[in-house]
């Protein structure tokens, strides 16, 4: 066979153009639409454009991109057209360290499947209205190390699956309680980092009502908080429960005492002036006879597999018991109805968590009287008030209801003293009164010897002349009427 025919027999047959197009579509980077952007490193569905000195997000981006890393560049503005086409597979977008100062409210319209968004270490100052409302599947949002001072109430709307929100190292001065209240805004939130901000006060009472698994990941350290006993007790309970947000940052949890300019450790406020905060009592519940109470099993594990209660008598509660007086609720709480004195004691809740087991103790105090019924003893304040009123009444009786000095009371042998206005005025005042006429209150006996008082004036209460009598009673002395006025002297009466 000639050499030319031999080479022709060995020649590979031509491939149709349609087959070449199909082969190119099978390769991730074979087509123009799926080519790797310049200055980026591509591996499968991962695009790394970090530290490439980019001023904008590279375009066009392949539709199958799952992870896009554009960190450490100069992308200062994220407009709505950075992703002109829909990216249905993108679940992680990294834009940290870019000097990013503006994010359009429509910037995430074409990436609805995003689950991880990193906007940390930028220059964001505000979180505008409905900024992240298009990210219904977002789970992790990193906004730490920015300049954020204003957070719109609707900035995190529609984030029903958000689990971790990092807002640390910003300029936030007001605690965003709407993110936690009732769990309606962010029902799946399990971590909220507000450390290193400008918070001066936090709603300690409302935070204490949050479940322990959320308080376990509520970071408040490195804030210029004002010292408060409620705040101390909130953190003290967290330390006793070994909550990581408190236990891992005890030295960074500081506050300003009243009138002071230096920070002190919050967990060292117990018994120290000027607040003299008392130690927190963990899980102590007080009730009255006949009440119905619910004992909560506040575990710090979110994915609890099972729970059961043990009563003070050592009985394990698995369902209804005691004719319906003890009920195990669906959320793991224990409800006690029509409390009796023997229901008091320490109840324990055994929790089987996803990582470790946990035992919680709740002490129940039952007072031996009903809440609206009569008490066994009078209230101390009420008793003190009644005693004061009785004392005042007795003093008034002593002052104004003096014994009657008349003939019928003293006997016929002793004539009554002449009544005069000066006698009545001497009771209430030491100022001499005008001379008045004499009266005859009970008989015809009239004082025959009226004495003179100070400055020669008539002394209405003068000593009457008593006729001489025989016998031992003749030596009886008549009391000086001045003694009457001496009882009602100017000296104040101290009760």
CSV table of C-alpha atoms in Angstrom, one decimal:
chain,number,residue,atom,x,y,z
A,1,UNK,CA,0.0,0.0,0.0
A,2,UNK,CA,1.4,3.4,-0.9
A,3,UNK,CA,2.4,5.6,2.0
A,4,UNK,CA,-0.2,8.2,1.1
A,5,UNK,CA,-3.0,5.6,1.3
A,6,UNK,CA,-1.6,4.2,4.5
A,7,UNK,CA,-1.7,7.6,6.2
A,8,UNK,CA,-5.2,8.2,4.9
A,9,UNK,CA,-6.4,5.0,6.4
A,10,UNK,CA,-4.9,6.0,9.8
A,11,UNK,CA,-6.5,9.5,9.8
A,12,UNK,CA,-9.1,10.2,12.5
A,13,UNK,CA,-12.5,10.9,11.2
A,14,UNK,CA,-13.8,14.4,11.4
A,15,UNK,CA,-16.0,15.3,14.5
A,16,UNK,CA,-19.3,17.0,13.8
A,17,UNK,CA,-19.6,20.6,15.2
A,18,UNK,CA,-22.7,19.7,17.2
A,19,UNK,CA,-20.7,17.0,19.1
A,20,UNK,CA,-18.0,19.5,19.9
A,21,UNK,CA,-20.5,21.9,21.3
A,22,UNK,CA,-22.0,19.2,23.5
A,23,UNK,CA,-18.6,18.3,24.8
A,24,UNK,CA,-17.8,21.9,25.6
A,25,UNK,CA,-21.0,22.3,27.7
A,26,UNK,CA,-20.0,19.2,29.8
A,27,UNK,CA,-16.9,21.0,31.0
A,28,UNK,CA,-17.4,23.7,33.7
A,29,UNK,CA,-15.0,26.1,32.1
A,30,UNK,CA,-15.5,25.1,28.4
A,31,UNK,CA,-18.0,27.7,27.4
A,32,UNK,CA,-17.7,31.4,27.2
A,33,UNK,CA,-20.4,31.9,29.8
A,34,UNK,CA,-18.6,29.5,32.2
A,35,UNK,CA,-15.1,30.7,31.7
A,36,UNK,CA,-13.1,31.6,34.8
A,37,UNK,CA,-12.9,35.4,35.3
A,38,UNK,CA,-9.5,37.1,35.0
A,39,UNK,CA,-7.3,37.3,38.1
A,40,UNK,CA,-9.4,34.6,39.8
A,41,UNK,CA,-8.7,31.0,40.7
A,42,UNK,CA,-11.4,28.5,39.9
A,43,UNK,CA,-11.8,25.0,41.2
A,44,UNK,CA,-15.0,23.2,40.2
A,45,UNK,CA,-17.8,25.5,41.4
A,46,UNK,CA,-15.5,27.6,43.7
A,47,UNK,CA,-14.3,31.0,42.6
A,48,UNK,CA,-11.5,32.7,44.6
A,49,UNK,CA,-10.8,36.3,43.6
A,50,UNK,CA,-9.2,37.4,46.9
A,51,UNK,CA,-6.4,39.9,46.9
A,52,UNK,CA,-6.7,40.6,43.2
A,53,UNK,CA,-6.8,44.4,43.4
A,54,UNK,CA,-10.4,44.4,42.1
A,55,UNK,CA,-12.6,47.5,42.2
A,56,UNK,CA,-15.7,45.6,41.3
A,57,UNK,CA,-17.0,42.1,41.4
A,58,UNK,CA,-15.7,40.2,38.3
A,59,UNK,CA,-18.2,39.6,35.5
A,60,UNK,CA,-19.6,37.6,34.0
A,61,UNK,CA,-19.9,34.9,36.6
A,62,UNK,CA,-20.7,31.3,35.8
A,63,UNK,CA,-24.3,30.3,36.7
A,64,UNK,CA,-23.1,27.2,38.6
A,65,UNK,CA,-20.9,29.2,41.0
A,66,UNK,CA,-21.5,28.1,44.6
A,67,UNK,CA,-18.8,30.0,46.5
A,68,UNK,CA,-17.5,33.4,45.5
A,69,UNK,CA,-14.6,34.9,47.5
A,70,UNK,CA,-13.9,38.6,46.6
A,71,UNK,CA,-12.3,39.5,50.0
A,72,UNK,CA,-9.3,41.8,50.4
A,73,UNK,CA,-10.0,44.0,47.3
A,74,UNK,CA,-11.3,47.5,46.7
A,75,UNK,CA,-14.9,46.9,46.1
A,76,UNK,CA,-16.3,50.0,47.8
A,77,UNK,CA,-19.9,49.8,46.4
A,78,UNK,CA,-22.1,46.8,45.8
A,79,UNK,CA,-24.7,47.9,43.3
A,80,UNK,CA,-27.8,46.0,42.2
A,81,UNK,CA,-26.2,45.1,38.8
A,82,UNK,CA,-23.1,43.3,40.3
A,83,UNK,CA,-24.9,40.0,39.4
A,84,UNK,CA,-26.9,40.8,36.3
A,85,UNK,CA,-28.0,37.2,35.9
A,86,UNK,CA,-29.5,34.9,38.4
A,87,UNK,CA,-27.0,32.8,40.3
A,88,UNK,CA,-29.3,30.0,41.7
A,89,UNK,CA,-26.4,27.9,43.2
A,90,UNK,CA,-24.5,30.6,45.0
A,91,UNK,CA,-24.7,29.9,48.8
A,92,UNK,CA,-21.5,31.7,50.1
A,93,UNK,CA,-20.4,35.3,49.3
A,94,UNK,CA,-17.3,36.7,50.9
A,95,UNK,CA,-16.8,40.5,50.6
A,96,UNK,CA,-14.7,41.3,53.7
A,97,UNK,CA,-11.8,43.8,53.8
A,98,UNK,CA,-13.0,45.8,50.8
A,99,UNK,CA,-13.7,49.3,52.3
A,100,UNK,CA,-17.3,48.6,51.3
A,101,UNK,CA,-19.4,51.7,52.2
A,102,UNK,CA,-22.6,51.2,50.2
A,103,UNK,CA,-24.8,48.2,49.6
A,104,UNK,CA,-27.9,48.5,47.5
A,105,UNK,CA,-31.2,47.3,48.8
A,106,UNK,CA,-31.5,45.3,45.6
A,107,UNK,CA,-28.0,43.9,45.7
A,108,UNK,CA,-29.1,40.4,46.7
A,109,UNK,CA,-32.1,40.0,44.4
A,110,UNK,CA,-30.4,37.5,42.1
A,111,UNK,CA,-28.8,35.3,44.8
A,112,UNK,CA,-31.9,34.0,46.7
A,113,UNK,CA,-30.1,30.8,47.8
A,114,UNK,CA,-27.4,32.6,49.7
A,115,UNK,CA,-26.8,31.0,53.2
A,116,UNK,CA,-23.5,32.6,54.2
A,117,UNK,CA,-22.8,36.3,53.7
A,118,UNK,CA,-19.6,38.0,55.0
A,119,UNK,CA,-19.5,41.8,55.0
A,120,UNK,CA,-17.1,42.1,57.9
A,121,UNK,CA,-14.2,44.6,58.1
A,122,UNK,CA,-15.7,47.2,55.9
A,123,UNK,CA,-17.0,50.8,56.3
A,124,UNK,CA,-20.7,50.2,56.5
A,125,UNK,CA,-22.4,52.9,58.7
A,126,UNK,CA,-26.1,52.1,58.4
A,127,UNK,CA,-28.2,49.0,57.8
A,128,UNK,CA,-31.1,50.3,55.6
A,129,UNK,CA,-34.7,49.3,55.4
A,130,UNK,CA,-35.2,45.7,54.1
A,131,UNK,CA,-31.6,45.4,53.2
A,132,UNK,CA,-31.5,41.7,53.5
A,133,UNK,CA,-35.1,40.9,52.9
A,134,UNK,CA,-34.4,38.9,49.7
A,135,UNK,CA,-32.2,36.4,51.6
A,136,UNK,CA,-34.9,34.1,52.9
A,137,UNK,CA,-32.4,31.2,53.3
A,138,UNK,CA,-29.6,33.1,54.9
A,139,UNK,CA,-28.1,31.3,58.0
A,140,UNK,CA,-24.9,33.2,58.8
A,141,UNK,CA,-24.5,37.0,58.5
A,142,UNK,CA,-21.1,38.6,59.4
A,143,UNK,CA,-21.2,42.4,59.9
A,144,UNK,CA,-18.5,42.8,62.6
A,145,UNK,CA,-15.7,45.4,62.4
A,146,UNK,CA,-17.7,48.0,60.6
A,147,UNK,CA,-18.8,51.5,61.5
A,148,UNK,CA,-22.5,50.7,62.0
A,149,UNK,CA,-24.3,53.0,64.3
A,150,UNK,CA,-27.9,52.9,62.9
A,151,UNK,CA,-29.9,49.7,62.4
A,152,UNK,CA,-33.3,50.0,60.8
A,153,UNK,CA,-36.0,47.9,62.5
A,154,UNK,CA,-36.8,46.2,59.2
A,155,UNK,CA,-33.2,45.5,58.1
A,156,UNK,CA,-33.5,41.9,59.1
A,157,UNK,CA,-37.0,41.2,57.8
A,158,UNK,CA,-37.8,37.8,56.2
A,159,UNK,CA,-34.6,36.2,57.7
A,160,UNK,CA,-36.6,33.3,59.1
A,161,UNK,CA,-33.6,30.9,58.9
A,162,UNK,CA,-30.9,33.2,60.3
A,163,UNK,CA,-29.0,31.4,63.0
A,164,UNK,CA,-25.8,33.5,63.6
A,165,UNK,CA,-25.6,37.3,63.5
A,166,UNK,CA,-22.3,39.0,64.2
A,167,UNK,CA,-22.5,42.7,65.0
A,168,UNK,CA,-19.5,43.1,67.2
A,169,UNK,CA,-16.9,45.9,66.9
A,170,UNK,CA,-19.3,48.6,65.6
A,171,UNK,CA,-20.8,51.8,67.0
A,172,UNK,CA,-24.2,50.5,68.1
A,173,UNK,CA,-25.5,52.4,71.2
A,174,UNK,CA,-29.0,50.9,71.5
A,175,UNK,CA,-29.7,47.3,72.2
A,176,UNK,CA,-31.7,45.8,69.2
A,177,UNK,CA,-34.2,44.0,71.4
A,178,UNK,CA,-36.6,43.6,68.5
A,179,UNK,CA,-34.3,41.0,67.2
A,180,UNK,CA,-35.0,38.8,70.2
A,181,UNK,CA,-38.4,39.7,71.6
A,182,UNK,CA,-40.9,36.9,71.2
A,183,UNK,CA,-38.8,35.2,68.6
A,184,UNK,CA,-41.0,36.5,65.8
A,185,UNK,CA,-38.4,38.5,63.9
A,186,UNK,CA,-35.6,35.9,63.9
A,187,UNK,CA,-37.1,32.6,65.1
A,188,UNK,CA,-34.0,30.5,64.5
A,189,UNK,CA,-31.4,32.9,65.9
A,190,UNK,CA,-29.0,31.1,68.2
A,191,UNK,CA,-26.1,33.5,68.3
A,192,UNK,CA,-26.0,37.3,68.6
A,193,UNK,CA,-22.7,39.0,69.0
A,194,UNK,CA,-22.9,42.6,70.2
A,195,UNK,CA,-19.5,42.8,71.8
A,196,UNK,CA,-17.2,45.9,71.5
A,197,UNK,CA,-20.0,48.4,70.7
A,198,UNK,CA,-21.2,51.5,72.6
A,199,UNK,CA,-24.0,49.9,74.6
A,200,UNK,CA,-24.6,51.7,78.0
A,201,UNK,CA,-27.7,49.7,79.1
A,202,UNK,CA,-29.3,46.4,78.3
A,203,UNK,CA,-32.8,45.2,79.3
A,204,UNK,CA,-31.5,42.6,81.8
A,205,UNK,CA,-35.0,41.7,83.0
A,206,UNK,CA,-36.2,40.8,79.4
A,207,UNK,CA,-32.9,39.1,78.6
A,208,UNK,CA,-33.3,36.8,81.7
A,209,UNK,CA,-36.6,35.6,80.2
A,210,UNK,CA,-34.9,34.4,77.1
A,211,UNK,CA,-34.2,30.7,76.8
A,212,UNK,CA,-30.8,29.6,78.1
A,213,UNK,CA,-29.7,28.3,74.7
A,214,UNK,CA,-29.9,31.8,73.3
A,215,UNK,CA,-28.3,33.5,76.4
A,216,UNK,CA,-25.5,31.0,75.9
A,217,UNK,CA,-24.5,32.8,72.7
A,218,UNK,CA,-25.4,36.4,73.6
A,219,UNK,CA,-22.1,38.3,73.7
A,220,UNK,CA,-22.1,41.6,75.5
A,221,UNK,CA,-18.4,42.0,76.6
A,222,UNK,CA,-16.3,45.1,75.9
A,223,UNK,CA,-19.2,47.6,76.1
A,224,UNK,CA,-19.3,50.7,78.4
A,225,UNK,CA,-22.3,49.4,80.4
A,226,UNK,CA,-23.6,51.1,83.5
A,227,UNK,CA,-23.4,49.0,86.6
A,228,UNK,CA,-26.7,47.6,87.7
A,229,UNK,CA,-27.7,44.8,90.1
A,230,UNK,CA,-30.1,43.3,87.5
A,231,UNK,CA,-27.3,43.1,85.0
A,232,UNK,CA,-25.0,41.5,87.7
A,233,UNK,CA,-27.6,38.9,88.5
A,234,UNK,CA,-28.2,38.1,84.8
A,235,UNK,CA,-24.5,37.5,84.3
A,236,UNK,CA,-24.0,35.7,87.6
A,237,UNK,CA,-26.7,33.2,86.7
A,238,UNK,CA,-24.9,32.7,83.4
A,239,UNK,CA,-21.7,32.0,85.2
A,240,UNK,CA,-23.4,29.4,87.4
A,241,UNK,CA,-24.9,27.8,84.4
A,242,UNK,CA,-21.5,27.8,82.6
A,243,UNK,CA,-22.9,29.8,79.7
A,244,UNK,CA,-20.0,30.3,77.2
A,245,UNK,CA,-20.8,34.0,76.5
A,246,UNK,CA,-20.2,34.7,80.3
A,247,UNK,CA,-17.7,32.1,81.3
A,248,UNK,CA,-15.3,32.7,78.4
A,249,UNK,CA,-15.3,36.5,78.7
A,250,UNK,CA,-15.5,37.2,82.5
A,251,UNK,CA,-12.6,39.7,82.4
A,252,UNK,CA,-14.1,41.6,79.4
A,253,UNK,CA,-17.5,42.0,81.1
A,254,UNK,CA,-17.0,45.5,82.7
A,255,UNK,CA,-19.2,48.4,83.7
A,256,UNK,CA,-19.1,51.9,85.1
A,257,UNK,CA,-20.2,52.2,88.8
A,258,UNK,CA,-22.4,55.3,89.6
A,259,UNK,CA,-20.3,58.4,89.7
A,260,UNK,CA,-17.1,56.6,88.7
A,261,UNK,CA,-14.9,57.0,85.6
A,262,UNK,CA,-13.1,53.6,85.7
A,263,UNK,CA,-14.5,50.3,84.6
A,264,UNK,CA,-14.9,47.4,87.1
A,265,UNK,CA,-15.7,43.8,86.5
A,266,UNK,CA,-19.4,43.2,86.6
A,267,UNK,CA,-19.1,39.8,88.2
A,268,UNK,CA,-17.2,41.3,91.2
A,269,UNK,CA,-20.1,43.6,92.2
A,270,UNK,CA,-21.5,41.3,94.8
A,271,UNK,CA,-21.6,42.9,98.3
A,272,UNK,CA,-19.4,45.9,97.2
A,273,UNK,CA,-20.4,49.6,97.5
A,274,UNK,CA,-22.1,51.6,96.2
A,275,UNK,CA,-24.5,49.0,94.8
A,276,UNK,CA,-24.0,46.1,97.2
A,277,UNK,CA,-25.6,43.6,94.8
A,278,UNK,CA,-26.7,40.3,96.2
A,279,UNK,CA,-26.0,36.9,94.7
A,280,UNK,CA,-28.5,35.7,92.2
A,281,UNK,CA,-30.8,32.9,93.2
A,282,UNK,CA,-31.1,30.4,90.4
A,283,UNK,CA,-34.5,28.9,89.6
A,284,UNK,CA,-36.4,29.7,92.8
A,285,UNK,CA,-40.2,30.0,92.5
A,286,UNK,CA,-42.6,31.2,95.2
A,287,UNK,CA,-46.4,30.4,95.2
A,288,UNK,CA,-49.4,30.1,97.5
A,289,UNK,CA,-51.7,27.4,98.5
A,290,UNK,CA,-54.2,26.5,95.8
A,291,UNK,CA,-52.2,28.2,93.0
A,292,UNK,CA,-51.1,26.7,89.7
A,293,UNK,CA,-47.5,27.1,88.7
A,294,UNK,CA,-45.3,26.0,85.8
A,295,UNK,CA,-41.7,24.9,86.4
A,296,UNK,CA,-39.6,25.6,83.3
A,297,UNK,CA,-36.8,23.3,82.2
A,298,UNK,CA,-34.5,26.0,80.9
A,299,UNK,CA,-31.7,23.9,79.2
A,300,UNK,CA,-28.8,25.5,77.4
A,301,UNK,CA,-29.1,22.9,74.7
A,302,UNK,CA,-31.3,23.8,71.7
A,303,UNK,CA,-31.8,20.4,70.2
A,304,UNK,CA,-33.0,18.5,73.2
A,305,UNK,CA,-34.0,14.9,72.6
A,306,UNK,CA,-35.8,14.1,75.8
A,307,UNK,CA,-36.6,15.4,79.3
A,308,UNK,CA,-38.1,14.1,82.5
A,309,UNK,CA,-38.8,15.4,86.0
A,310,UNK,CA,-38.1,14.1,89.4
A,311,UNK,CA,-40.2,15.4,92.3
A,312,UNK,CA,-38.9,16.2,95.8
A,313,UNK,CA,-40.2,12.8,96.9
A,314,UNK,CA,-38.0,11.0,94.3
A,315,UNK,CA,-40.9,10.1,92.0
A,316,UNK,CA,-40.3,10.3,88.2
A,317,UNK,CA,-42.9,12.2,86.3
A,318,UNK,CA,-43.6,10.8,82.9
A,319,UNK,CA,-47.2,12.0,82.3
A,320,UNK,CA,-50.3,13.0,84.2
A,321,UNK,CA,-50.3,12.1,87.9
A,322,UNK,CA,-52.0,12.8,91.1
A,323,UNK,CA,-55.5,13.1,89.6
A,324,UNK,CA,-54.3,15.7,87.2
A,325,UNK,CA,-52.4,17.8,89.7
A,326,UNK,CA,-49.0,17.2,88.0
A,327,UNK,CA,-48.9,17.6,84.2
A,328,UNK,CA,-45.8,17.2,82.0
A,329,UNK,CA,-46.3,19.7,79.1
A,330,UNK,CA,-45.2,19.2,75.5
A,331,UNK,CA,-42.3,21.8,75.8
A,332,UNK,CA,-40.8,19.9,78.8
A,333,UNK,CA,-42.2,22.2,81.5
A,334,UNK,CA,-43.9,20.7,84.6
A,335,UNK,CA,-47.3,22.2,85.7
A,336,UNK,CA,-48.5,21.8,89.2
A,337,UNK,CA,-52.1,22.5,90.0
A,338,UNK,CA,-53.9,23.3,93.3
A,339,UNK,CA,-50.7,23.5,95.3
A,340,UNK,CA,-50.5,21.9,98.7
A,341,UNK,CA,-47.8,22.3,101.5
A,342,UNK,CA,-46.3,19.0,100.6
A,343,UNK,CA,-45.6,20.1,97.1
A,344,UNK,CA,-42.8,22.4,98.2
A,345,UNK,CA,-39.2,21.3,97.6
A,346,UNK,CA,-36.6,20.9,94.9
A,347,UNK,CA,-37.6,19.5,91.5
A,348,UNK,CA,-35.0,18.3,89.1
A,349,UNK,CA,-35.3,18.2,85.3
A,350,UNK,CA,-33.1,15.7,83.4
A,351,UNK,CA,-32.2,16.8,79.9
A,352,UNK,CA,-30.7,14.6,77.2
A,353,UNK,CA,-28.9,17.1,74.9
A,354,UNK,CA,-27.3,16.7,71.5
A,355,UNK,CA,-23.8,16.8,73.0
A,356,UNK,CA,-24.0,16.3,76.8
A,357,UNK,CA,-26.7,15.7,79.3
A,358,UNK,CA,-27.8,18.4,81.8
A,359,UNK,CA,-29.6,18.4,85.1
A,360,UNK,CA,-31.6,21.5,86.2
A,361,UNK,CA,-32.9,22.2,89.7
A,362,UNK,CA,-36.0,24.3,90.5
A,363,UNK,CA,-36.8,25.1,94.1
A,364,UNK,CA,-40.5,25.7,94.9
A,365,UNK,CA,-41.6,27.6,98.0
A,366,UNK,CA,-45.3,27.2,98.9
A,367,UNK,CA,-46.6,29.8,101.4
A,368,UNK,CA,-49.1,28.4,103.9
A,369,UNK,CA,-51.9,30.9,103.0
A,370,UNK,CA,-53.8,31.7,99.9
A,371,UNK,CA,-53.0,34.7,97.9
A,372,UNK,CA,-56.4,36.4,98.3
A,373,UNK,CA,-57.4,34.9,101.7
A,374,UNK,CA,-56.9,36.3,105.2
A,375,UNK,CA,-53.4,36.0,106.6
A,376,UNK,CA,-52.6,34.3,109.8
A,377,UNK,CA,-50.9,37.4,111.2
A,378,UNK,CA,-51.4,41.1,110.7
A,379,UNK,CA,-49.1,42.9,108.4
A,380,UNK,CA,-46.3,44.6,110.3
A,381,UNK,CA,-46.9,48.0,108.6
A,382,UNK,CA,-50.6,47.9,109.4
A,383,UNK,CA,-49.9,47.0,113.0
A,384,UNK,CA,-47.5,49.9,113.4
A,385,UNK,CA,-50.1,52.3,111.9
A,386,UNK,CA,-52.8,51.1,114.3
A,387,UNK,CA,-50.5,51.5,117.2
A,388,UNK,CA,-49.6,55.1,116.3
A,389,UNK,CA,-53.3,56.0,115.9
A,390,UNK,CA,-54.1,54.6,119.3
A,391,UNK,CA,-51.2,56.5,120.9
A,392,UNK,CA,-52.5,59.8,119.5
A,393,UNK,CA,-56.0,59.1,120.7
A,394,UNK,CA,-54.8,58.4,124.2
A,395,UNK,CA,-52.8,61.6,124.3
A,396,UNK,CA,-55.8,63.6,123.2
A,397,UNK,CA,-58.0,62.0,125.8
A,398,UNK,CA,-55.3,62.8,128.4
A,399,UNK,CA,-55.1,66.4,127.3
A,400,UNK,CA,-58.8,67.4,126.8
A,401,UNK,CA,-60.9,65.0,128.8
A,402,UNK,CA,-59.7,65.8,132.3
A,403,UNK,CA,-61.7,64.7,135.4
A,404,UNK,CA,-64.7,66.9,136.5
A,405,UNK,CA,-63.9,69.1,139.4
A,406,UNK,CA,-67.5,69.8,140.7
A,407,UNK,CA,-69.3,69.5,144.1
A,408,UNK,CA,-71.0,66.3,143.1
A,409,UNK,CA,-67.7,64.6,142.4
A,410,UNK,CA,-65.7,65.9,145.3
A,411,UNK,CA,-68.4,65.9,148.1
A,412,UNK,CA,-70.3,68.6,149.8
A,413,UNK,CA,-67.7,69.3,152.3
A,414,UNK,CA,-65.3,70.8,149.7
A,415,UNK,CA,-66.6,73.8,147.8
A,416,UNK,CA,-65.7,73.9,144.1
A,417,UNK,CA,-63.3,76.4,142.7
A,418,UNK,CA,-64.8,79.2,140.9
A,419,UNK,CA,-64.9,78.7,137.1
A,420,UNK,CA,-63.4,81.4,135.1
A,421,UNK,CA,-62.2,81.9,131.6
A,422,UNK,CA,-58.7,82.2,132.9
A,423,UNK,CA,-58.7,78.6,134.0
A,424,UNK,CA,-59.6,77.3,130.5
A,425,UNK,CA,-57.0,79.6,128.9
A,426,UNK,CA,-54.3,78.4,131.2
A,427,UNK,CA,-54.7,75.0,129.8
A,428,UNK,CA,-53.9,76.0,126.3
A,429,UNK,CA,-51.7,79.1,126.9
A,430,UNK,CA,-49.5,80.7,129.5
A,431,UNK,CA,-50.7,84.2,128.6
A,432,UNK,CA,-52.8,85.7,131.4
A,433,UNK,CA,-56.5,86.2,130.4
A,434,UNK,CA,-59.0,88.8,131.5
A,435,UNK,CA,-60.8,88.5,134.8
A,436,UNK,CA,-64.1,86.8,134.5
A,437,UNK,CA,-67.2,86.3,136.6
A,438,UNK,CA,-67.6,83.4,138.9
A,439,UNK,CA,-70.1,80.6,138.3
A,440,UNK,CA,-72.0,78.2,140.5
A,441,UNK,CA,-71.9,74.9,138.7
A,442,UNK,CA,-73.3,72.4,141.2
A,443,UNK,CA,-74.6,74.3,144.3
A,444,UNK,CA,-74.6,77.5,146.3
A,445,UNK,CA,-71.1,77.1,147.6
A,446,UNK,CA,-68.9,80.0,146.4
A,447,UNK,CA,-65.2,80.4,146.9
A,448,UNK,CA,-64.7,82.9,149.6
A,449,UNK,CA,-61.0,83.6,149.2
A,450,UNK,CA,-59.8,84.2,145.8
A,451,UNK,CA,-56.1,84.6,145.6
A,452,UNK,CA,-54.1,87.0,143.5
A,453,UNK,CA,-51.9,85.8,140.8
A,454,UNK,CA,-48.8,87.2,139.0
A,455,UNK,CA,-48.8,91.0,138.8
A,456,UNK,CA,-51.6,91.3,141.3
A,457,UNK,CA,-54.2,89.8,138.9
A,458,UNK,CA,-57.0,87.6,140.0
A,459,UNK,CA,-56.1,83.9,140.1
A,460,UNK,CA,-59.2,82.1,139.1
A,461,UNK,CA,-58.0,78.9,140.5
A,462,UNK,CA,-57.2,80.4,143.9
A,463,UNK,CA,-57.2,78.4,147.1
A,464,UNK,CA,-60.6,78.4,148.7
A,465,UNK,CA,-60.8,79.1,152.4
A,466,UNK,CA,-61.7,76.0,154.3
A,467,UNK,CA,-63.3,76.2,157.7
A,468,UNK,CA,-61.4,74.7,160.5
A,469,UNK,CA,-62.3,71.1,161.4
A,470,UNK,CA,-61.7,69.0,164.3
A,471,UNK,CA,-59.9,65.7,164.4
A,472,UNK,CA,-57.1,64.2,162.4
A,473,UNK,CA,-58.7,65.4,159.2
A,474,UNK,CA,-58.0,69.0,160.4
A,475,UNK,CA,-54.4,68.6,159.3
A,476,UNK,CA,-55.5,67.8,155.7
A,477,UNK,CA,-53.9,70.2,153.2
A,478,UNK,CA,-55.6,71.5,150.3
A,479,UNK,CA,-53.8,71.0,147.0
A,480,UNK,CA,-52.5,74.0,145.3
A,481,UNK,CA,-54.5,74.8,142.1
A,482,UNK,CA,-51.3,75.8,140.4
A,483,UNK,CA,-50.6,72.1,140.1
A,484,UNK,CA,-53.4,71.9,137.5
A,485,UNK,CA,-51.5,74.3,135.2
A,486,UNK,CA,-48.3,72.5,135.9
A,487,UNK,CA,-49.6,69.4,134.2
A,488,UNK,CA,-50.4,71.4,131.1
A,489,UNK,CA,-47.0,73.2,130.9
A,490,UNK,CA,-45.2,74.6,127.9
A,491,UNK,CA,-43.0,71.6,127.8
A,492,UNK,CA,-43.6,69.6,124.6
A,493,UNK,CA,-44.9,66.0,124.9
A,494,UNK,CA,-42.9,63.4,123.1
A,495,UNK,CA,-44.9,60.4,122.1
